[in-house]
């Protein structure tokens, strides 16, 4: 049934969700979806899950669109943009305008599966992939712009193929265009958004995103990823990579090392958020938060595409912590993750958090467990390196081995000590302050760090 032409559409200030079936058509020409884990069923399943659980009806669905070639060129080279942003049909038009040069000839490798692509992960469909990859970017841009403009509370972009491995002129690791990086550039250039925080919790390092903002102090990139001393894909993301030039200190790599025995899970991710991610993020004070929300660290993903055992519900809690930043302007963009149960569970948990629906609580065992020895070593190293740039992390160096419950108790004690000290010295201080006030303005006080509710 057609709705009357001038009936206004209702717009709610709620969580926006974007999804478009154009992205389903990016499929290897070999036709065998089993050999390619980054397949259309990933976003179809997430979309269905949000429908089935009734979460989608609490959200506002946003219409996507294909990003323009100009938008893509905020991050990628012209050659790369034309190579992956055009199909044989519209390429002919560009060709006749002599815009393409060598693009129309050679491009891809023949793959063992019978299809074509950059490599067996990063497959290409001559007919449909360019529309899909441009749609993934455009969907995220549309959603993030509405959140930045205050039309939506926050957002979740169900997009594929992922983007965080895509560099200026390199497609790799399933990625062609870096949706999160492009969206960040456009938010700054078109909407005058000042500081953007990008949190990347995909299990792989977002080499493309790091590259795009390496010298840029207006974009803080914080990645948590399996590193194993450079032995895990893509091999970049060392903790010493802190940014360059004016961007020094605005690149933070929580580079887990030590393999999967003992496993990395909720306790380790929550401890990283407690001691590194949230303190630095608050000090940076972003105007907008974008999350490269890959779910391949969720239990169910085996090595070499995973190996960690973070729970889906933990990602809901991490999302809720990020919502304390930037006035809540947080947009999640799907990156990796191929276990359908895991990515659906995690998407459900994150959208619940975005909607401020009550979350499934973390297990008490998680709250009482200490982070494993390799994780503590990783965080020690990150804090040692980043404390030169972020004074707030230093105070967490000594208590890294604590459980979340111990940390909570410790910080209550710390706060009590601080107030007791203040009380004891209040007489002396009042006299001092009175004297000082006559000479200089009163210094402002640092607010106490706030622990998230467990
Ligand atoms: N022989 C994402 O999760 N596999 N990308 C490399 C090397 C690459 C994962 C295998 C996996 C890329 C977005
Ligand atoms: Zn990944």
Coordinates of N, CA and C and ligand atoms in Angstrom, one line a residue, residues 38 42 119 121 162-165 172-175 202-204 233-234 294 296 304-305 335-337, ligand 1:
X38 N 34.3 -14.1 4.0 CA 33.6 -12.8 4.0 C 32.5 -12.8 3.0
X42 N 26.8 -12.9 6.1 CA 27.2 -12.2 7.3 C 26.2 -11.0 7.6
X119 N 43.7 -11.2 -3.8 CA 44.2 -12.4 -3.2 C 43.0 -13.3 -2.9
X121 N 41.5 -13.9 -0.3 CA 40.5 -13.2 0.6 C 39.8 -12.1 -0.1
X162 N 34.4 -5.2 4.5 CA 35.0 -4.4 5.5 C 36.1 -3.4 4.9
X163 N 36.6 -2.5 5.7 CA 37.5 -1.5 5.1 C 38.8 -1.2 5.8
X164 N 39.0 -1.6 7.1 CA 40.1 -1.0 7.8 C 41.5 -1.5 7.4
X165 N 41.6 -2.5 6.5 CA 42.9 -2.8 6.0 C 43.2 -2.1 4.7
X172 N 43.4 -5.1 0.4 CA 43.9 -6.3 1.1 C 43.0 -6.7 2.2
X173 N 43.1 -8.0 2.7 CA 42.4 -8.5 3.8 C 40.9 -8.2 3.7
X174 N 40.2 -8.5 2.6 CA 38.8 -8.4 2.3 C 38.4 -6.9 2.0
X175 N 39.4 -6.0 2.1 CA 39.0 -4.5 2.1 C 39.5 -3.8 0.9
X202 N 38.3 -4.9 16.0 CA 38.5 -6.0 15.1 C 39.8 -6.7 15.6
X203 N 39.9 -8.0 15.5 CA 41.1 -8.7 16.0 C 42.3 -8.4 15.2
X204 N 42.1 -7.9 14.0 CA 43.3 -7.5 13.2 C 43.6 -6.0 13.3
X233 N 48.3 -11.5 11.0 CA 47.9 -10.6 9.9 C 47.4 -9.3 10.5
X234 N 47.7 -8.1 9.9 CA 48.6 -7.9 8.7 C 50.0 -7.7 9.1
X294 N 34.8 -4.9 14.2 CA 34.9 -6.3 13.8 C 34.6 -7.1 15.0
X296 N 35.6 -10.5 15.1 CA 36.4 -11.7 15.0 C 37.2 -12.0 16.2
X304 N 43.6 -19.3 12.0 CA 44.3 -18.0 11.9 C 43.4 -16.8 11.8
X305 N 42.1 -16.9 11.8 CA 41.2 -15.7 11.6 C 40.7 -15.2 13.0
X335 N 33.2 -4.5 10.7 CA 34.4 -4.9 10.0 C 34.5 -6.4 9.8
X336 N 35.4 -7.1 10.4 CA 35.5 -8.5 10.2 C 34.6 -9.3 11.2
X337 N 34.9 -10.7 11.1 CA 34.1 -11.6 11.9 C 33.2 -12.5 10.9
Ligands
LIG1 N1 47.7 -16.0 4.5 C1 39.2 -8.6 8.5 O1 38.9 -9.2 9.5 N2 44.0 -13.5 6.1 N3 40.2 -9.0 7.6 C2 45.4 -13.5 5.7 C3 47.3 -14.8 5.0 C4 43.6 -12.1 6.2 C5 40.8 -10.3 7.9 C6 45.8 -14.9 5.4 C7 42.4 -11.9 7.1 C8 41.9 -10.5 6.9 C9 38.5 -7.3 8.1

